[in-house]
């Protein structure tokens, strides 16, 4: 790039001189001397670097250079300037004859490398194709030549783009001309492409008039003679005769060259361009650092137009067009690299978000629970969705809903989907209720891999000698045997501190290779995400190839797998991997617990689950964000969505935002486990509880008649009956409020209003709820009105969550197992005492012996009553809670006593939901989901 001044005019006058001696190579300490322009750019860039390091001392801007062929002088200038400023450099050297695909491949790698803040394509012009330029991420395009960055410059929006360094250098020289060029004419000769466009825009914005011409133009001489400044592109060996140039006109030649003679002081313009390029790299890095900080939300809610009567759930869902998930992510402060899209409307969110926002204060944490469930339904999911729609779309408060992923068993069985209902739904509801992002399928694959490993190991141990087992478990590869890392871990747990397979004694080999699982004490079952009663008890190993290793086992539904509970409780990938390794799958004949790590399968399980651990981002009908993640059973497991979804959401909503999550079943089960199990695992502390009730359910708890599936509702549930309502409020509702107060958390009662409710009934519920200790009790109309119908609830929750919470756990985990069970039975369920069978006592002794006694308790009890008797509504008293058996999920981290018989594989009814589910093969629309 060459800068010249015009020579004397033909009339004998002289031109004012430009200050052109900048950046010329010299032998001073800096490696070059600086004129004022270069000195100013270098100084300002260094100051920007210092400011950057004050914000983040660990950050180091990195410039990546892609070159083709040999290194030239211009490249060396850029490297030298980068070092001068303090940038790191990485250089990718391609062959001179490299293809477009070769360049694109390298650009894509640099795009995804978070360490790289700028990319300099030092390539021949022919290689800078549209495809190459537009493959480069605009935020790393420090030469400002991609279509998007040029468009930003033309539009005048430089908040995200970059000015091409050469254009900055030329403009700098023009502005420092001895004579002001404001309102003067600048002629661009040969300026085509991105550089010419950007330079024209910049010059015009500086108050100069721009004319453009070509080297072949017949009017070139006249245009040159009229110009106050000339900027020449692609001149090559062509020259502008001195006689054409006005006295005092600036002449800037824009082309790379390595000449350094005194007549063509071009080296300096190269250094100035390089300085502006490094400035762009530092600016890019600064923007990146700023993006890593918490970003305020700019949420655009979707408008609802509720209809009367309210259409079907799927009709409402389909009538609303969801925002693209990447738009939603941007609105709530997620970075593009933190998102893994699954189609247009849902995406996984990477856990790196927690590292990025680790200093960000959490928002308010709100749990939605319910009174004891009845066949009439309470609507916790709809309340959860209605509440966040009201908070965000109507009160303009950041809020996130965190929900469990529904199993496909109920979706095709009896209950139907779990996306909420009416005008308080997660959309698209078809995607929510079906495969979503495949997490349950991943759990199914991981669970069944463990089951396959168990049976295969027992077969091989039964049919092989110690030596044969050892030779197969530790095979010779290229003449050498080596233990895998997971095998070394097993050796250490066995107390064998050796890593050379040849050094093991015969006794050590036998101990190592034989798990010696007792077939009658295997606790691990296969799973399937379908209601299939005929898989509850099966026989495996009947083929002749299994050599008589038949045994009885069974299937659970997928969400009953311990791996699902682990997914919901893990707080990192490392934690999940460790929990998977600790899972106990059975007991050896000598009484020792056998784990997934003993089987050698835990690493493979982590691989199968590596994507499932990321929560799925979706949205409500009003465009507010939702995390859908995990869905453990609420009886043999804890019945809550994942710890990770809650933690991510609490960071995203900010200090004044709200995260609303839901607990399964009634408050006596789902809420108790949320507090005693989930909050212990997460370290999070709730700010408020929303307790959901309905007039109809309260009537049943107040003594109303039973209902039969498919039969008309008795008149008690349709007509006004204040006596039944009061009975339900003063029994079950009061008890559930008291349970929440055991944990020191304020309660807001949300009355989910049905069209059969009378105003007197609604007023009575709200009045008695407050008498029973609720901070507030409000009617909710979200099902018919969306978020607008829950504004009163949102305000009440805001008020309650703003108070100081005195949260406490119900028991100390160091208490004996029996005492922890008794504490829950008496304080939560209202039992007089507990009664343990001999089998349950023996199991407790065994767990204490194995060191599991300090785990929290997860009661496996009917959800239909506070007692163990499903038909006992209201608040049963005078009962002793029978503990039939006690089992353990060691990986998940809890002991679960069995109260009565628990079915972990539902069956299909006479008329399952799938009778109404169908697909239109032309439109691909699904019908019949609800």
mmCIF file of N, CA, C and O in Angstrom, residues 742-796:
data_model
loop_
_atom_site.group_PDB
_atom_site.id
_atom_site.type_symbol
_atom_site.label_atom_id
_atom_site.label_comp_id
_atom_site.label_asym_id
_atom_site.label_seq_id
_atom_site.Cartn_x
_atom_site.Cartn_y
_atom_site.Cartn_z
ATOM 1 N N UNK A 742 -43.321 -26.445 58.062
ATOM 2 C CA UNK A 742 -42.287 -27.227 58.742
ATOM 3 C C UNK A 742 -40.902 -26.882 58.218
ATOM 4 O O UNK A 742 -39.905 -26.979 58.945
ATOM 5 N N UNK A 743 -40.862 -26.467 56.939
ATOM 6 C CA UNK A 743 -39.589 -26.147 56.299
ATOM 7 C C UNK A 743 -39.295 -24.646 56.320
ATOM 8 O O UNK A 743 -38.285 -24.203 55.772
ATOM 9 N N UNK A 744 -40.186 -23.869 56.918
ATOM 10 C CA UNK A 744 -39.947 -22.438 57.060
ATOM 11 C C UNK A 744 -40.150 -21.632 55.792
ATOM 12 O O UNK A 744 -39.557 -20.562 55.636
ATOM 13 N N UNK A 745 -40.997 -22.109 54.879
ATOM 14 C CA UNK A 745 -41.194 -21.442 53.589
ATOM 15 C C UNK A 745 -42.605 -20.853 53.515
ATOM 16 O O UNK A 745 -43.579 -21.550 53.833
ATOM 17 N N UNK A 746 -42.754 -19.586 53.087
ATOM 18 C CA UNK A 746 -44.096 -18.999 52.955
ATOM 19 C C UNK A 746 -44.900 -19.667 51.845
ATOM 20 O O UNK A 746 -44.335 -20.130 50.849
ATOM 21 N N UNK A 747 -46.214 -19.697 52.034
ATOM 22 C CA UNK A 747 -47.104 -20.406 51.110
ATOM 23 C C UNK A 747 -48.115 -19.442 50.501
ATOM 24 O O UNK A 747 -48.734 -18.645 51.216
ATOM 25 N N UNK A 748 -48.277 -19.522 49.190
ATOM 26 C CA UNK A 748 -49.358 -18.839 48.483
ATOM 27 C C UNK A 748 -50.267 -19.922 47.913
ATOM 28 O O UNK A 748 -49.799 -20.818 47.201
ATOM 29 N N UNK A 749 -51.539 -19.866 48.238
ATOM 30 C CA UNK A 749 -52.494 -20.842 47.707
ATOM 31 C C UNK A 749 -53.031 -20.327 46.378
ATOM 32 O O UNK A 749 -53.523 -19.192 46.289
ATOM 33 N N UNK A 750 -52.916 -21.178 45.343
ATOM 34 C CA UNK A 750 -53.456 -20.850 44.022
ATOM 35 C C UNK A 750 -54.683 -21.714 43.776
ATOM 36 O O UNK A 750 -54.579 -22.944 43.683
ATOM 37 N N UNK A 751 -55.840 -21.090 43.726
ATOM 38 C CA UNK A 751 -57.082 -21.818 43.472
ATOM 39 C C UNK A 751 -57.316 -21.869 41.966
ATOM 40 O O UNK A 751 -57.628 -20.850 41.339
ATOM 41 N N UNK A 752 -57.146 -23.043 41.400
ATOM 42 C CA UNK A 752 -57.321 -23.243 39.960
ATOM 43 C C UNK A 752 -58.829 -23.303 39.674
ATOM 44 O O UNK A 752 -59.486 -24.290 39.993
ATOM 45 N N UNK A 753 -59.362 -22.232 39.096
ATOM 46 C CA UNK A 753 -60.813 -22.067 38.967
ATOM 47 C C UNK A 753 -61.368 -22.852 37.780
ATOM 48 O O UNK A 753 -60.815 -22.812 36.676
ATOM 49 N N UNK A 754 -62.471 -23.574 38.038
ATOM 50 C CA UNK A 754 -63.236 -24.259 36.996
ATOM 51 C C UNK A 754 -64.559 -23.521 36.776
ATOM 52 O O UNK A 754 -65.027 -22.787 37.658
ATOM 53 N N UNK A 755 -65.157 -23.732 35.623
ATOM 54 C CA UNK A 755 -66.365 -22.978 35.281
ATOM 55 C C UNK A 755 -67.543 -23.326 36.189
ATOM 56 O O UNK A 755 -68.499 -22.556 36.289
ATOM 57 N N UNK A 756 -67.488 -24.491 36.890
ATOM 58 C CA UNK A 756 -68.583 -24.874 37.790
ATOM 59 C C UNK A 756 -68.428 -24.253 39.175
ATOM 60 O O UNK A 756 -69.343 -24.363 40.005
ATOM 61 N N UNK A 757 -67.292 -23.602 39.448
ATOM 62 C CA UNK A 757 -67.076 -22.997 40.761
ATOM 63 C C UNK A 757 -67.940 -21.748 40.909
ATOM 64 O O UNK A 757 -68.038 -20.925 39.985
ATOM 65 N N UNK A 758 -68.519 -21.579 42.070
ATOM 66 C CA UNK A 758 -69.281 -20.356 42.341
ATOM 67 C C UNK A 758 -68.389 -19.347 43.054
ATOM 68 O O UNK A 758 -67.371 -19.702 43.664
ATOM 69 N N UNK A 759 -68.793 -18.086 43.009
ATOM 70 C CA UNK A 759 -67.998 -17.046 43.657
ATOM 71 C C UNK A 759 -67.929 -17.270 45.163
ATOM 72 O O UNK A 759 -66.899 -17.017 45.796
ATOM 73 N N UNK A 760 -69.026 -17.761 45.742
ATOM 74 C CA UNK A 760 -69.028 -18.022 47.183
ATOM 75 C C UNK A 760 -68.014 -19.099 47.545
ATOM 76 O O UNK A 760 -67.318 -19.007 48.577
ATOM 77 N N UNK A 761 -67.941 -20.130 46.730
ATOM 78 C CA UNK A 761 -66.968 -21.196 46.979
ATOM 79 C C UNK A 761 -65.542 -20.666 46.851
ATOM 80 O O UNK A 761 -64.658 -20.985 47.664
ATOM 81 N N UNK A 762 -65.296 -19.863 45.813
ATOM 82 C CA UNK A 762 -63.963 -19.293 45.602
ATOM 83 C C UNK A 762 -63.569 -18.415 46.785
ATOM 84 O O UNK A 762 -62.458 -18.534 47.332
ATOM 85 N N UNK A 763 -64.477 -17.547 47.206
ATOM 86 C CA UNK A 763 -64.184 -16.648 48.326
ATOM 87 C C UNK A 763 -63.923 -17.437 49.606
ATOM 88 O O UNK A 763 -63.039 -17.078 50.407
ATOM 89 N N UNK A 764 -64.663 -18.513 49.811
ATOM 90 C CA UNK A 764 -64.506 -19.318 51.022
ATOM 91 C C UNK A 764 -63.131 -19.980 51.073
ATOM 92 O O UNK A 764 -62.477 -19.997 52.118
ATOM 93 N N UNK A 765 -62.705 -20.544 49.942
ATOM 94 C CA UNK A 765 -61.380 -21.177 49.895
ATOM 95 C C UNK A 765 -60.294 -20.163 50.239
ATOM 96 O O UNK A 765 -59.403 -20.434 51.065
ATOM 97 N N UNK A 766 -60.347 -18.991 49.630
ATOM 98 C CA UNK A 766 -59.317 -17.975 49.862
ATOM 99 C C UNK A 766 -59.325 -17.511 51.320
ATOM 100 O O UNK A 766 -58.266 -17.292 51.924
ATOM 101 N N UNK A 767 -60.519 -17.390 51.886
ATOM 102 C CA UNK A 767 -60.627 -16.935 53.281
ATOM 103 C C UNK A 767 -60.034 -17.970 54.236
ATOM 104 O O UNK A 767 -59.218 -17.636 55.121
ATOM 105 N N UNK A 768 -60.415 -19.236 54.085
ATOM 106 C CA UNK A 768 -59.936 -20.280 54.997
ATOM 107 C C UNK A 768 -58.439 -20.517 54.808
ATOM 108 O O UNK A 768 -57.704 -20.759 55.780
ATOM 109 N N UNK A 769 -57.943 -20.448 53.563
ATOM 110 C CA UNK A 769 -56.511 -20.663 53.310
ATOM 111 C C UNK A 769 -55.670 -19.670 54.085
ATOM 112 O O UNK A 769 -54.648 -20.026 54.689
ATOM 113 N N UNK A 770 -56.101 -18.419 54.108
ATOM 114 C CA UNK A 770 -55.344 -17.400 54.856
ATOM 115 C C UNK A 770 -55.467 -17.632 56.363
ATOM 116 O O UNK A 770 -54.510 -17.419 57.119
ATOM 117 N N UNK A 771 -56.642 -18.103 56.810
ATOM 118 C CA UNK A 771 -56.796 -18.455 58.223
ATOM 119 C C UNK A 771 -55.844 -19.586 58.619
ATOM 120 O O UNK A 771 -55.352 -19.640 59.754
ATOM 121 N N UNK A 772 -55.548 -20.472 57.663
ATOM 122 C CA UNK A 772 -54.689 -21.635 57.925
ATOM 123 C C UNK A 772 -53.202 -21.309 57.816
ATOM 124 O O UNK A 772 -52.367 -22.211 57.968
ATOM 125 N N UNK A 773 -52.867 -20.065 57.517
ATOM 126 C CA UNK A 773 -51.471 -19.678 57.510
ATOM 127 C C UNK A 773 -50.879 -19.329 56.156
ATOM 128 O O UNK A 773 -49.681 -19.033 56.063
ATOM 129 N N UNK A 774 -51.676 -19.359 55.093
ATOM 130 C CA UNK A 774 -51.159 -18.967 53.780
ATOM 131 C C UNK A 774 -50.881 -17.464 53.759
ATOM 132 O O UNK A 774 -51.651 -16.669 54.305
ATOM 133 N N UNK A 775 -49.779 -17.070 53.127
ATOM 134 C CA UNK A 775 -49.473 -15.643 52.982
ATOM 135 C C UNK A 775 -50.548 -14.948 52.171
ATOM 136 O O UNK A 775 -50.903 -13.797 52.434
ATOM 137 N N UNK A 776 -51.054 -15.649 51.176
ATOM 138 C CA UNK A 776 -52.110 -15.113 50.316
ATOM 139 C C UNK A 776 -52.787 -16.298 49.647
ATOM 140 O O UNK A 776 -52.210 -17.389 49.518
ATOM 141 N N UNK A 777 -54.019 -16.098 49.238
ATOM 142 C CA UNK A 777 -54.755 -17.112 48.481
ATOM 143 C C UNK A 777 -55.516 -16.392 47.391
ATOM 144 O O UNK A 777 -56.268 -15.448 47.667
ATOM 145 N N UNK A 778 -55.321 -16.828 46.140
ATOM 146 C CA UNK A 778 -55.911 -16.097 45.012
ATOM 147 C C UNK A 778 -56.512 -17.062 43.998
ATOM 148 O O UNK A 778 -55.990 -18.163 43.775
ATOM 149 N N UNK A 779 -57.616 -16.682 43.378
ATOM 150 C CA UNK A 779 -58.176 -17.485 42.283
ATOM 151 C C UNK A 779 -57.371 -17.272 41.001
ATOM 152 O O UNK A 779 -56.865 -16.175 40.747
ATOM 153 N N UNK A 780 -57.244 -18.316 40.206
ATOM 154 C CA UNK A 780 -56.448 -18.253 38.972
ATOM 155 C C UNK A 780 -57.304 -18.671 37.784
ATOM 156 O O UNK A 780 -58.020 -19.678 37.845
ATOM 157 N N UNK A 781 -57.200 -17.901 36.684
ATOM 158 C CA UNK A 781 -58.004 -18.153 35.489
ATOM 159 C C UNK A 781 -57.114 -18.338 34.255
ATOM 160 O O UNK A 781 -57.526 -18.021 33.137
ATOM 161 N N UNK A 782 -55.923 -18.851 34.456
ATOM 162 C CA UNK A 782 -54.956 -18.984 33.355
ATOM 163 C C UNK A 782 -55.433 -19.954 32.275
ATOM 164 O O UNK A 782 -55.104 -19.799 31.116
ATOM 165 N N UNK A 783 -56.180 -20.989 32.658
ATOM 166 C CA UNK A 783 -56.624 -21.976 31.675
ATOM 167 C C UNK A 783 -57.463 -21.303 30.588
ATOM 168 O O UNK A 783 -57.324 -21.628 29.407
ATOM 169 N N UNK A 784 -58.286 -20.350 30.972
ATOM 170 C CA UNK A 784 -59.157 -19.673 30.007
ATOM 171 C C UNK A 784 -58.573 -18.372 29.492
ATOM 172 O O UNK A 784 -58.939 -17.918 28.405
ATOM 173 N N UNK A 785 -57.637 -17.755 30.246
ATOM 174 C CA UNK A 785 -57.160 -16.416 29.880
ATOM 175 C C UNK A 785 -55.652 -16.330 29.672
ATOM 176 O O UNK A 785 -55.155 -15.277 29.287
ATOM 177 N N UNK A 786 -54.920 -17.381 29.938
ATOM 178 C CA UNK A 786 -53.462 -17.304 29.838
ATOM 179 C C UNK A 786 -52.871 -16.533 31.005
ATOM 180 O O UNK A 786 -53.450 -16.466 32.099
ATOM 181 N N UNK A 787 -51.723 -15.925 30.789
ATOM 182 C CA UNK A 787 -51.038 -15.209 31.862
ATOM 183 C C UNK A 787 -51.867 -14.112 32.495
ATOM 184 O O UNK A 787 -51.741 -13.847 33.700
ATOM 185 N N UNK A 788 -52.706 -13.482 31.713
ATOM 186 C CA UNK A 788 -53.547 -12.408 32.263
ATOM 187 C C UNK A 788 -54.424 -12.930 33.393
ATOM 188 O O UNK A 788 -54.752 -12.191 34.336
ATOM 189 N N UNK A 789 -54.797 -14.201 33.333
ATOM 190 C CA UNK A 789 -55.643 -14.772 34.371
ATOM 191 C C UNK A 789 -54.895 -15.137 35.640
ATOM 192 O O UNK A 789 -55.521 -15.579 36.615
ATOM 193 N N UNK A 790 -53.562 -14.976 35.644
ATOM 194 C CA UNK A 790 -52.770 -15.297 36.835
ATOM 195 C C UNK A 790 -51.974 -14.098 37.335
ATOM 196 O O UNK A 790 -51.016 -14.264 38.100
ATOM 197 N N UNK A 791 -52.332 -12.903 36.913
ATOM 198 C CA UNK A 791 -51.595 -11.708 37.359
ATOM 199 C C UNK A 791 -51.672 -11.550 38.872
ATOM 200 O O UNK A 791 -50.678 -11.239 39.532
ATOM 201 N N UNK A 792 -52.851 -11.801 39.439
ATOM 202 C CA UNK A 792 -53.008 -11.670 40.890
ATOM 203 C C UNK A 792 -52.096 -12.675 41.607
ATOM 204 O O UNK A 792 -51.480 -12.353 42.623
ATOM 205 N N UNK A 793 -52.014 -13.891 41.068
ATOM 206 C CA UNK A 793 -51.115 -14.900 41.648
ATOM 207 C C UNK A 793 -49.662 -14.450 41.542
ATOM 208 O O UNK A 793 -48.895 -14.583 42.499
ATOM 209 N N UNK A 794 -49.284 -13.915 40.392
ATOM 210 C CA UNK A 794 -47.907 -13.471 40.187
ATOM 211 C C UNK A 794 -47.526 -12.383 41.190
ATOM 212 O O UNK A 794 -46.422 -12.387 41.756
ATOM 213 N N UNK A 795 -48.439 -11.462 41.441
ATOM 214 C CA UNK A 795 -48.153 -10.394 42.412
ATOM 215 C C UNK A 795 -48.022 -10.966 43.817
ATOM 216 O O UNK A 795 -47.152 -10.545 44.595
ATOM 217 N N UNK A 796 -48.853 -11.932 44.140
ATOM 218 C CA UNK A 796 -48.785 -12.547 45.465
ATOM 219 C C UNK A 796 -47.474 -13.316 45.645
ATOM 220 O O UNK A 796 -46.861 -13.282 46.721
#
